[in-house]
Coordinates of C-alpha atoms in Angstrom, one line a residue:
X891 CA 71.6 85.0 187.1
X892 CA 70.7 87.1 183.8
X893 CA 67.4 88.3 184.7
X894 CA 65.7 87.8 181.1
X895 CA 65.9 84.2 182.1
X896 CA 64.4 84.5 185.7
X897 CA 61.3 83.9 186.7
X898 CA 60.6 87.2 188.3
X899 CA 56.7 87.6 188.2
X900 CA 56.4 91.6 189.5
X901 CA 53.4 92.8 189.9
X902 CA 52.6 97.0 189.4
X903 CA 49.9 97.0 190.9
X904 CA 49.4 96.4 194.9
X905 CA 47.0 93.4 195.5
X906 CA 43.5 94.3 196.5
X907 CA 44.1 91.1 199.5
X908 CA 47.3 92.4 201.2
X909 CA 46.6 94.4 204.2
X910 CA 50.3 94.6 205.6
X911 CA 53.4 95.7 204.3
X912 CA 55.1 92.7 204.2
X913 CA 52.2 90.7 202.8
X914 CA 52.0 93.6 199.5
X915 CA 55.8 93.5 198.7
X916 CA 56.1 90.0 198.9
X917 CA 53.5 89.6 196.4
X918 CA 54.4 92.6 194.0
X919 CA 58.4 91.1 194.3
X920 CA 57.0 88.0 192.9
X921 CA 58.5 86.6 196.2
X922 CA 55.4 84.5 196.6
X923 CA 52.0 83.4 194.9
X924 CA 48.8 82.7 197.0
X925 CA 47.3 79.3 196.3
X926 CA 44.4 79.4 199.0
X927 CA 43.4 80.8 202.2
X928 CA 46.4 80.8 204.5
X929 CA 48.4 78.7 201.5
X930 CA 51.7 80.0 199.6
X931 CA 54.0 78.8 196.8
X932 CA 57.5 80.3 197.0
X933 CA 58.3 81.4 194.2
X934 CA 61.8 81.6 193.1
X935 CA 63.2 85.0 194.8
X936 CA 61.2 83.9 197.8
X937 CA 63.2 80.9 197.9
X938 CA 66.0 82.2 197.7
X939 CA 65.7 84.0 200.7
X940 CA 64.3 81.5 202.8
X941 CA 67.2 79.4 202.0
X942 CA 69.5 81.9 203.7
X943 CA 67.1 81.9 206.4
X944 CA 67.6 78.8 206.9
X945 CA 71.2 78.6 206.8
X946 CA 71.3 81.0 209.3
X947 CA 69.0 79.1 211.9
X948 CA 70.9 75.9 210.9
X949 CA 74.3 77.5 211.7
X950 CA 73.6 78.6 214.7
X951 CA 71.8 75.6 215.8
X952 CA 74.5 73.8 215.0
X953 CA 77.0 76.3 216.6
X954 CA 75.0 75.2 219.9
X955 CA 75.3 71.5 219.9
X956 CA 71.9 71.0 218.6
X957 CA 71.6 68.0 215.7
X958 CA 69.7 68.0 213.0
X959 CA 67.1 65.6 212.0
X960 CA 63.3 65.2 209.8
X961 CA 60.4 63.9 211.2
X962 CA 57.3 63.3 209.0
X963 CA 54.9 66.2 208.4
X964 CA 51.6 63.1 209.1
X965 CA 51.7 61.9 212.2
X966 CA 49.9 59.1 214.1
X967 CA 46.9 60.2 216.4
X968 CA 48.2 57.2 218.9
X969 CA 51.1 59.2 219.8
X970 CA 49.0 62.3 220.5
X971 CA 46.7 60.0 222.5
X972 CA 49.7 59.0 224.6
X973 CA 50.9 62.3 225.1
X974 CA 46.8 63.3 225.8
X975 CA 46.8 66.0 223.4
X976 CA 45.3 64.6 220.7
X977 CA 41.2 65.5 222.2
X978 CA 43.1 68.9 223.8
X979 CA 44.9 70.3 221.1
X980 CA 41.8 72.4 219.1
X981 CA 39.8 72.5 215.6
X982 CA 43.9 74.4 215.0
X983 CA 44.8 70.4 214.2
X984 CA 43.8 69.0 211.1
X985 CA 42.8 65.7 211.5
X986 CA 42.7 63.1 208.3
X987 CA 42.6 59.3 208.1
X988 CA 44.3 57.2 205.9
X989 CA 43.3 54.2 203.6
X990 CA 42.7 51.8 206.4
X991 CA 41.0 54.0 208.5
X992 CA 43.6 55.0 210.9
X993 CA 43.6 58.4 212.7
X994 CA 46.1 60.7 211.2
X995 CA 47.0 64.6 211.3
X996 CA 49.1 66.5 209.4
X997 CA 51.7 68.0 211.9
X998 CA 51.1 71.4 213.9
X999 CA 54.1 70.2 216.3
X1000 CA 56.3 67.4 216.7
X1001 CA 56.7 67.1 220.9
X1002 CA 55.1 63.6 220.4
X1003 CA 57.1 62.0 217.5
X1004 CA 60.4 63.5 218.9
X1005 CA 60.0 62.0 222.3
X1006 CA 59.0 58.7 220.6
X1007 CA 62.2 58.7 219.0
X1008 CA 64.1 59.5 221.8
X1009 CA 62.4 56.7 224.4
X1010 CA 63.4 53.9 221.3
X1011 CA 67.5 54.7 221.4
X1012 CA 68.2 56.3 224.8
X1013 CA 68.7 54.9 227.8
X1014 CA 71.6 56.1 230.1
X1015 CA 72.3 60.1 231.1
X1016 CA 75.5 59.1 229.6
X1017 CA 74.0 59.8 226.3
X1018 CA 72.5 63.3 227.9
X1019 CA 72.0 66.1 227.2
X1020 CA 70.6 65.7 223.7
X1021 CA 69.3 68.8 221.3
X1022 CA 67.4 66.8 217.9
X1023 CA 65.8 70.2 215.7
X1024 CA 64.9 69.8 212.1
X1025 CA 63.1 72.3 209.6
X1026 CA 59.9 71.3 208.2
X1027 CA 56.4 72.1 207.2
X1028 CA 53.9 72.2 209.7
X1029 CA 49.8 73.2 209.4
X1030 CA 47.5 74.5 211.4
X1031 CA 44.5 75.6 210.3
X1032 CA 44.0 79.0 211.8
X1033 CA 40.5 80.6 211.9
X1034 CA 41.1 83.4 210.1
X1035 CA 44.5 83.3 207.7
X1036 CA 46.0 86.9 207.5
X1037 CA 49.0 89.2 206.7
X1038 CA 50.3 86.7 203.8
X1039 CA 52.9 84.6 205.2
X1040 CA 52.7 86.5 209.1
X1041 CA 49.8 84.1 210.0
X1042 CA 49.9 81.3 207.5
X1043 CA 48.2 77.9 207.8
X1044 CA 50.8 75.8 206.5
X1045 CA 54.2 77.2 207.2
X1046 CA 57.7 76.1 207.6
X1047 CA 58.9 75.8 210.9
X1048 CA 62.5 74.9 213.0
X1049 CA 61.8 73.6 215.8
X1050 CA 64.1 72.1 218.5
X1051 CA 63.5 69.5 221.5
X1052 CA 66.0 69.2 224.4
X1053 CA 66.3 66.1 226.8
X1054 CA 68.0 65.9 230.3
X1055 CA 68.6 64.8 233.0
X1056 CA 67.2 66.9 235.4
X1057 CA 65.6 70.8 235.5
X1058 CA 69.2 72.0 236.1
X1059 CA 70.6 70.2 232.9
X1060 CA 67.0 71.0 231.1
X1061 CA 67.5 75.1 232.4
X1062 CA 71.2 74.9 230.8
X1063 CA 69.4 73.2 227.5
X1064 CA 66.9 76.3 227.8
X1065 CA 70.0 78.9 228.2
X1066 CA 72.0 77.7 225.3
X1067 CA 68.9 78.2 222.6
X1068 CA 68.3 81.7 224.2
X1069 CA 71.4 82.6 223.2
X1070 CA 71.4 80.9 220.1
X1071 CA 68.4 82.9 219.2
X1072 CA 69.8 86.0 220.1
X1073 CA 72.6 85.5 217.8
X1074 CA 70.5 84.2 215.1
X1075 CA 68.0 87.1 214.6
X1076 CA 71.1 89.7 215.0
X1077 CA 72.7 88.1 212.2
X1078 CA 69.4 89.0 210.1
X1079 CA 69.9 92.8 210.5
X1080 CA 67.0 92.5 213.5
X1081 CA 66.8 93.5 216.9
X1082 CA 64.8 90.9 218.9
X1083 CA 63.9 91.5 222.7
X1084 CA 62.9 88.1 225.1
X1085 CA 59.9 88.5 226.9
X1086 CA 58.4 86.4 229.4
X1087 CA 55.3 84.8 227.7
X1088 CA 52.6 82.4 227.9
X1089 CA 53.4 78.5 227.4
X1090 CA 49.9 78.3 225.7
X1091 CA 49.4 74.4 224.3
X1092 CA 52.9 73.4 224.6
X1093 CA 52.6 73.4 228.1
X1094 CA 55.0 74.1 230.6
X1095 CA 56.0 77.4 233.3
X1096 CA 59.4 78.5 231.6
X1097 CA 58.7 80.6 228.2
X1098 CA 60.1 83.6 226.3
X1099 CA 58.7 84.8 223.2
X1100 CA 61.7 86.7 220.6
X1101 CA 60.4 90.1 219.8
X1102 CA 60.9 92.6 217.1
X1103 CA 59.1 96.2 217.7
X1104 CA 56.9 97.1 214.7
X1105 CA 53.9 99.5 214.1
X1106 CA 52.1 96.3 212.6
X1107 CA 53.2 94.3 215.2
X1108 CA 50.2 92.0 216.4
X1109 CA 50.1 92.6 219.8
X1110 CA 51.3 95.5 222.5
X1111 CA 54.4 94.5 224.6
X1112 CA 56.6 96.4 226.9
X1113 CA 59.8 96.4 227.6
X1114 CA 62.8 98.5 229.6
X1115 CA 64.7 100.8 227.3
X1116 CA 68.2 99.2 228.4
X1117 CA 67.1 96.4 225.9
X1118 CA 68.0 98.2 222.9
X1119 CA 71.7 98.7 223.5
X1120 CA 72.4 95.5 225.3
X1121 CA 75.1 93.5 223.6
X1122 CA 74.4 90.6 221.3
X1123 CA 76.9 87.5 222.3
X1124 CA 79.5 87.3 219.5
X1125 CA 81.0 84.1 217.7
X1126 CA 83.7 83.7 220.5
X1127 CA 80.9 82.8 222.5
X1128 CA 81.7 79.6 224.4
X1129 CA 78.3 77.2 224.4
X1130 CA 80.1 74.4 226.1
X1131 CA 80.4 76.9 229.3
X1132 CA 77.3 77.0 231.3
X1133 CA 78.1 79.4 233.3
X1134 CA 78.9 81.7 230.5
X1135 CA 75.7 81.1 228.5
X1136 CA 73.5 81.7 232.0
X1137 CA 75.6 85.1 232.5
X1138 CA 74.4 85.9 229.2
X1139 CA 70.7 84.9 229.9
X1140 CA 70.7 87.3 233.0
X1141 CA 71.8 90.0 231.3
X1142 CA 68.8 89.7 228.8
X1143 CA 66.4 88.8 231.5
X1144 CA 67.1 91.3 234.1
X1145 CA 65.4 94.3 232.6
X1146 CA 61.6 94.3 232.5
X1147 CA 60.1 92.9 229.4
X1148 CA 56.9 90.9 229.0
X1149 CA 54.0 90.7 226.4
X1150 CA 50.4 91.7 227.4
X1151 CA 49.6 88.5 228.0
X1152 CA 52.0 88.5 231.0
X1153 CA 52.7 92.4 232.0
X1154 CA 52.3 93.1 235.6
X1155 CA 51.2 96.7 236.3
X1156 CA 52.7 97.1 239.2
X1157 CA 56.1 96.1 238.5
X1158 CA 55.5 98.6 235.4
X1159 CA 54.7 101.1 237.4
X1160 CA 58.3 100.8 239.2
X1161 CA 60.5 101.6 235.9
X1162 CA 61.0 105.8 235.5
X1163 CA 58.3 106.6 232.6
X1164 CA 61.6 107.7 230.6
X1165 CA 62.9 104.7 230.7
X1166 CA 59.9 102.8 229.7
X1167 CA 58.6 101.2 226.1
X1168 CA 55.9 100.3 225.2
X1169 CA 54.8 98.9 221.1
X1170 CA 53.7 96.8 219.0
X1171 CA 55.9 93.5 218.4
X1172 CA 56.1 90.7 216.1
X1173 CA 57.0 87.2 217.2
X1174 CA 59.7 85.5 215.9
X1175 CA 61.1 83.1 217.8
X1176 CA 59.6 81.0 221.5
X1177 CA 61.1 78.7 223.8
X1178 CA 59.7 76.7 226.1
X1179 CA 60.8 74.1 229.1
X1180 CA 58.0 72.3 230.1
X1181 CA 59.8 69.5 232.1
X1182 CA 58.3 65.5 232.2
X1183 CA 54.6 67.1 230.6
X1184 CA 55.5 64.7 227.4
X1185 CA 57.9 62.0 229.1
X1186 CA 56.0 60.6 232.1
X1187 CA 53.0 59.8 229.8
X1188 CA 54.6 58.6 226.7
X1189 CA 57.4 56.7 229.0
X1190 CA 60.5 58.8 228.1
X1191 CA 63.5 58.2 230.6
X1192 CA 66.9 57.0 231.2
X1193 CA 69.0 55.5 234.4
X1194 CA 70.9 58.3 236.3
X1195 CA 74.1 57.5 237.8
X1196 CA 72.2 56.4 240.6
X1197 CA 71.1 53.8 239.3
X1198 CA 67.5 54.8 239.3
X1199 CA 65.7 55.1 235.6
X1200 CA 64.3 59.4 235.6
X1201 CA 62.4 61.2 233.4
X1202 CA 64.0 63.1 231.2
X1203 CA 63.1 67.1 231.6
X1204 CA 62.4 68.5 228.2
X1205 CA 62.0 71.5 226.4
X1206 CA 61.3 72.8 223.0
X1207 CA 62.3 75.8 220.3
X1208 CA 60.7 77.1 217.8
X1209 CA 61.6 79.6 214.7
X1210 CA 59.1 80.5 211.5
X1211 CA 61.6 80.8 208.6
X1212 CA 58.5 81.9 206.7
X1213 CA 57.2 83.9 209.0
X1214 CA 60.4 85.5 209.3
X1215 CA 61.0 86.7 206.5
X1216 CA 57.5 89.0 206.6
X1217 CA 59.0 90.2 209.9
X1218 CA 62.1 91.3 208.1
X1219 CA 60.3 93.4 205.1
X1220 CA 58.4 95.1 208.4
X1221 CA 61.1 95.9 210.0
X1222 CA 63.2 97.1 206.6
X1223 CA 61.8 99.2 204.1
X1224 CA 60.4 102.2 202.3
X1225 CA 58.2 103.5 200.0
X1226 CA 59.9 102.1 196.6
X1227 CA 60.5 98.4 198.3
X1228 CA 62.0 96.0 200.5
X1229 CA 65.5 96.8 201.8
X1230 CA 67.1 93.5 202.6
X1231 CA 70.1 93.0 205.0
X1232 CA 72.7 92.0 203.6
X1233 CA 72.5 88.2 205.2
X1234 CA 69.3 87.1 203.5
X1235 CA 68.9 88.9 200.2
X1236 CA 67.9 87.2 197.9
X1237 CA 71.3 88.8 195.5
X1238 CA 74.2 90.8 196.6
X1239 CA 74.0 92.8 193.7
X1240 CA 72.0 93.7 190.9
X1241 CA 74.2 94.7 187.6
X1242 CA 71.9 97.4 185.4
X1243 CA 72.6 97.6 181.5
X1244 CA 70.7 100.5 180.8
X1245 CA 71.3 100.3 177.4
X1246 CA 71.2 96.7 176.0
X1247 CA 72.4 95.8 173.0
X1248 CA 75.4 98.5 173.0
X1249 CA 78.2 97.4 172.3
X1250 CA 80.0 99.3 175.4
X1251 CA 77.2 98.7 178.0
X1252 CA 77.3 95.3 177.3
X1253 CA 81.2 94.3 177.1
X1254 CA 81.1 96.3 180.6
X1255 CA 78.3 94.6 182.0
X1256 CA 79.1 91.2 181.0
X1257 CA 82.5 92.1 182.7
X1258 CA 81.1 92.6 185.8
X1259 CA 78.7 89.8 185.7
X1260 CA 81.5 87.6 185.6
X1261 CA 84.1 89.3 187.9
X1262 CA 81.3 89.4 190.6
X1263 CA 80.3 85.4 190.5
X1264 CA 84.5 84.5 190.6
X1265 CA 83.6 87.0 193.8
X1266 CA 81.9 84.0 194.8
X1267 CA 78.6 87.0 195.0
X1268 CA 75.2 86.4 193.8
X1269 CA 74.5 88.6 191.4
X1270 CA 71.8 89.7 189.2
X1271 CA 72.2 91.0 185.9
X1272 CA 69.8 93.0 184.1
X1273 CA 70.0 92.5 180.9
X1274 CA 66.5 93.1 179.6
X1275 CA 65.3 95.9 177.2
X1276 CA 62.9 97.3 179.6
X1277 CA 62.7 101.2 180.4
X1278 CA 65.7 102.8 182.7
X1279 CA 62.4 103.9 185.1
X1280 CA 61.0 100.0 185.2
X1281 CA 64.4 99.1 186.0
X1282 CA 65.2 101.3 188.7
X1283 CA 61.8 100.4 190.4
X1284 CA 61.9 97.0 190.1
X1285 CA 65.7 96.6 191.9
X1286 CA 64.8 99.3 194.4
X1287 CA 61.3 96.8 195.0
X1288 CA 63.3 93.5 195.0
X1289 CA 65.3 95.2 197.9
X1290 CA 69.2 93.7 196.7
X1291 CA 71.6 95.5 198.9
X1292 CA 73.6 97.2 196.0
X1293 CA 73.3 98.1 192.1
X1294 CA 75.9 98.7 189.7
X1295 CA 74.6 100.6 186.9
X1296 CA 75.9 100.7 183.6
X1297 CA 75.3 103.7 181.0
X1298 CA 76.9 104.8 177.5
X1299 CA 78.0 108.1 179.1
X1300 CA 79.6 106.2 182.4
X1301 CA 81.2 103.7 180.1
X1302 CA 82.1 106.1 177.6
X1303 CA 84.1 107.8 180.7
X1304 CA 85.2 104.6 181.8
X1305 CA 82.7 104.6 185.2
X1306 CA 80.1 103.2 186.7
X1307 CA 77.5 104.2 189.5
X1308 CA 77.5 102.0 192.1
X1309 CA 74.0 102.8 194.6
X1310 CA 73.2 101.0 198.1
X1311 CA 69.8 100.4 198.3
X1312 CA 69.5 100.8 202.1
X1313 CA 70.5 104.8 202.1
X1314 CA 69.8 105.3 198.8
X1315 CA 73.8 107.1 198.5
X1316 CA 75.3 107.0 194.8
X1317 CA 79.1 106.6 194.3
X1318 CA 80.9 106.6 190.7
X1319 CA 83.4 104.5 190.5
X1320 CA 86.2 103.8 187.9
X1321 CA 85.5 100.2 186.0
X1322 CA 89.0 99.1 186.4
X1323 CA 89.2 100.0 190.2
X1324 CA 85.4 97.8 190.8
X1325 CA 86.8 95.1 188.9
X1326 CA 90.1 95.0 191.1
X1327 CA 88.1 95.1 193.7
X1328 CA 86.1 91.6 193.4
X1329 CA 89.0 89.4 193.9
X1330 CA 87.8 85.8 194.3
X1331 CA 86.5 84.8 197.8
X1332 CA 89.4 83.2 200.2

């Protein structure tokens, strides 16, 4: 992508409205515009970036059986009123009605609709266990809007509903999306602890909220120490083996961690103060099980092997692609920008002519340009005629992993300066050995 055809609206200024990291760089990257309280347009980087998001929840999803669907984002109050959340749920819903007067509401879950799908086509365990996620928009209208994207009103959300037989098959259900999660936020450069949380209006008595440890984190939590060098399940890992995935699950859950809603003192108290932290955290992922809450009243069940129709023991998953991202810029960056892993940015490399419109710069750089796309990289090229300062600030704000930068002096010598944004280390390299370099993918 040459960037003097991008839309890359970056602002120099910091907005006057963004009180957290995440929520200023976003907008100065031109990641994202602000439409309303609570409301965002994505701009194209932005996009970008939650597209790789979202191809890493959907491969790992995937990767552990779950199948993905769409529900609608308006919904019919008569499922709500089945389920008897529709009076319970809070002023969080927003509640609309259509042309002929029938009770509507745009989305803030999908427990309802899901399990209304599920009681049309299922009957038999044989067809159990089922996993049916999908990524879509959701709203609720929060109070008070704040920190950008971090506490939205309309956001994008995956979220995940399991069906089973019974609380055994619903607590291996549970176990496989742990892990899944685990593996998920890893792959996104972050470290993510499980804590025991509330269920809140889900409902249920199983729940772990997905952690990262921030300063701007929005609430305390506490964890042991051993949870920052536990291992992360690799790609070997076998989700068809229950007893694998709940050996996994123990190891994350043995060590005390819980947020403040559910820390205990006293078995607080028992950990050596060494071995003790406590911070602020970001959520980023929760699971809950909450059993037959949804499918006794709304009728959801199948016939066992014995013969004998059950309810089916549920449980549901949720990730905030959008949300996520903001989590990321807290956890990854400095004082000139974001500094994206490698797995979400929105380039892998950002090609800097500093001199457009010579002849050498720009035989070398359109070189490059094209050697790294047969790569099969995304690269941006910088071939506008702003100032060598402007366009070191801008790459070092838009946070891509590496710049190649290209000067009459380096091409004169035949080199380059290849710079990785994360340490901030500069290499020259010879133009002929970074070309050899990027053969094609495969």
């Amino acid at each position: 992508m040459r960037l003097s055809r991008y839309f890359l609206p970056i602002l120099k200024e910091t907005p006057r409205e963004a009180d957290i990291v995440s929520h200023r760089l976003m907008l100065r990257a031109g990641m994202i515009r602000q439409q309303a309280a609570g409301s965002f347009s994505w701009l194209p980087l932005g996009k970008r970036v939650l597209d790789k998001v979202c191809r890493i929840v959907r491969e790992e999803q995937d990767r552990a059986g779950a199948l993905e669907i769409l529900m609608p984002t308006i919904q019919s109050a008569d499922l709500w009123r089945e389920s008897g959340r529709y009076d319970d749920y809070g002023k969080e819903m927003l509640r609309i009605k259509d042309r002929h007067e029938r009770d509507m509401l745009f989305g803030p879950t999908n427990e309802e609709m899901v399990t209304e799908i599920f009681r049309s086509y299922v009957r038999s365990y044989k067809d159990l266990p089922l996993n049916l996620y999908h990524i879509q928009w959701k709203f609720r209208d929060e109070v008070r809007p704040r920190f950008g994207v971090m506490r939205s009103r309309e956001f994008l959300m995956k979220d995940a509903y399991s069906f089973d037989l019974d609380y055994e098959g619903a607590k291996a259900a549970y176990n496989r999306m742990f892990v899944s999660y685990l593996r998920t936020f890893t792959r996104m450069g972050l470290q993510a602890i499980p804590m025991r949380a509330d269920t809140g209006p889900i409902g249920g008595d199983l729940s772990h909220e997905f952690i990262i440890l921030a300063d701007t984190g929005e609430s305390q939590v506490f964890c042991h120490r051993d949870f920052l060098s536990l291992p992360v399940p690799g790609e070997a890992t076998n989700f068809s083996d229950d007893a694998e995935i709940g050996g996994i699950v123990r190891q994350w859950t043995t060590p005390y961690a819980a947020t403040d809603e559910m820390h205990d003192e006293a078995a607080w108290s028992q950990i050596p103060e060494a071995e003790r932290v406590s911070a602020r955290g970001i959520e980023v992922g929760h699971i809950f099980h909450f059993g037959e809450k949804y499918a006794k009243p709304m009728g959801a069940k199948v016939t066992g092997p014995d013969g004998k129709d059950h309810f089916v023991s549920m449980g549901s998953y949720g990730i905030g692609p959008t949300r996520l991202i903001a989590a990321i810029i807290e956890a990854s960056h400095d004082e000139a920008g974001i500094i994206w892993p490698e797995s979400v940015a929105p380039f892998d490399v950002v090609i800097i002519n500093m001199k457009v419109g010579d002849p050498g710069c720009d035989k070398v750089c359109e070189e490059l340009y094209k050697a790294h796309e047969a790569a099969g990289l995304d690269v941006l090229y910088d071939d506008t005629d702003q100032r060598a300062g402007g366009k070191f600030a801008s790459a070092d704000l838009i946070g891509v992993p590496w710049q190649v930068i290209v000067g009459p002096r380096g091409v004169a010598a035949g080199e380059v300066e290849v710079k990785r944004r994360a340490t901030g280390e500069r290499d020259t390299k010879k133009i002929e050995t970074l070309l050899a370099s990027l053969g094609p993918k495969g």
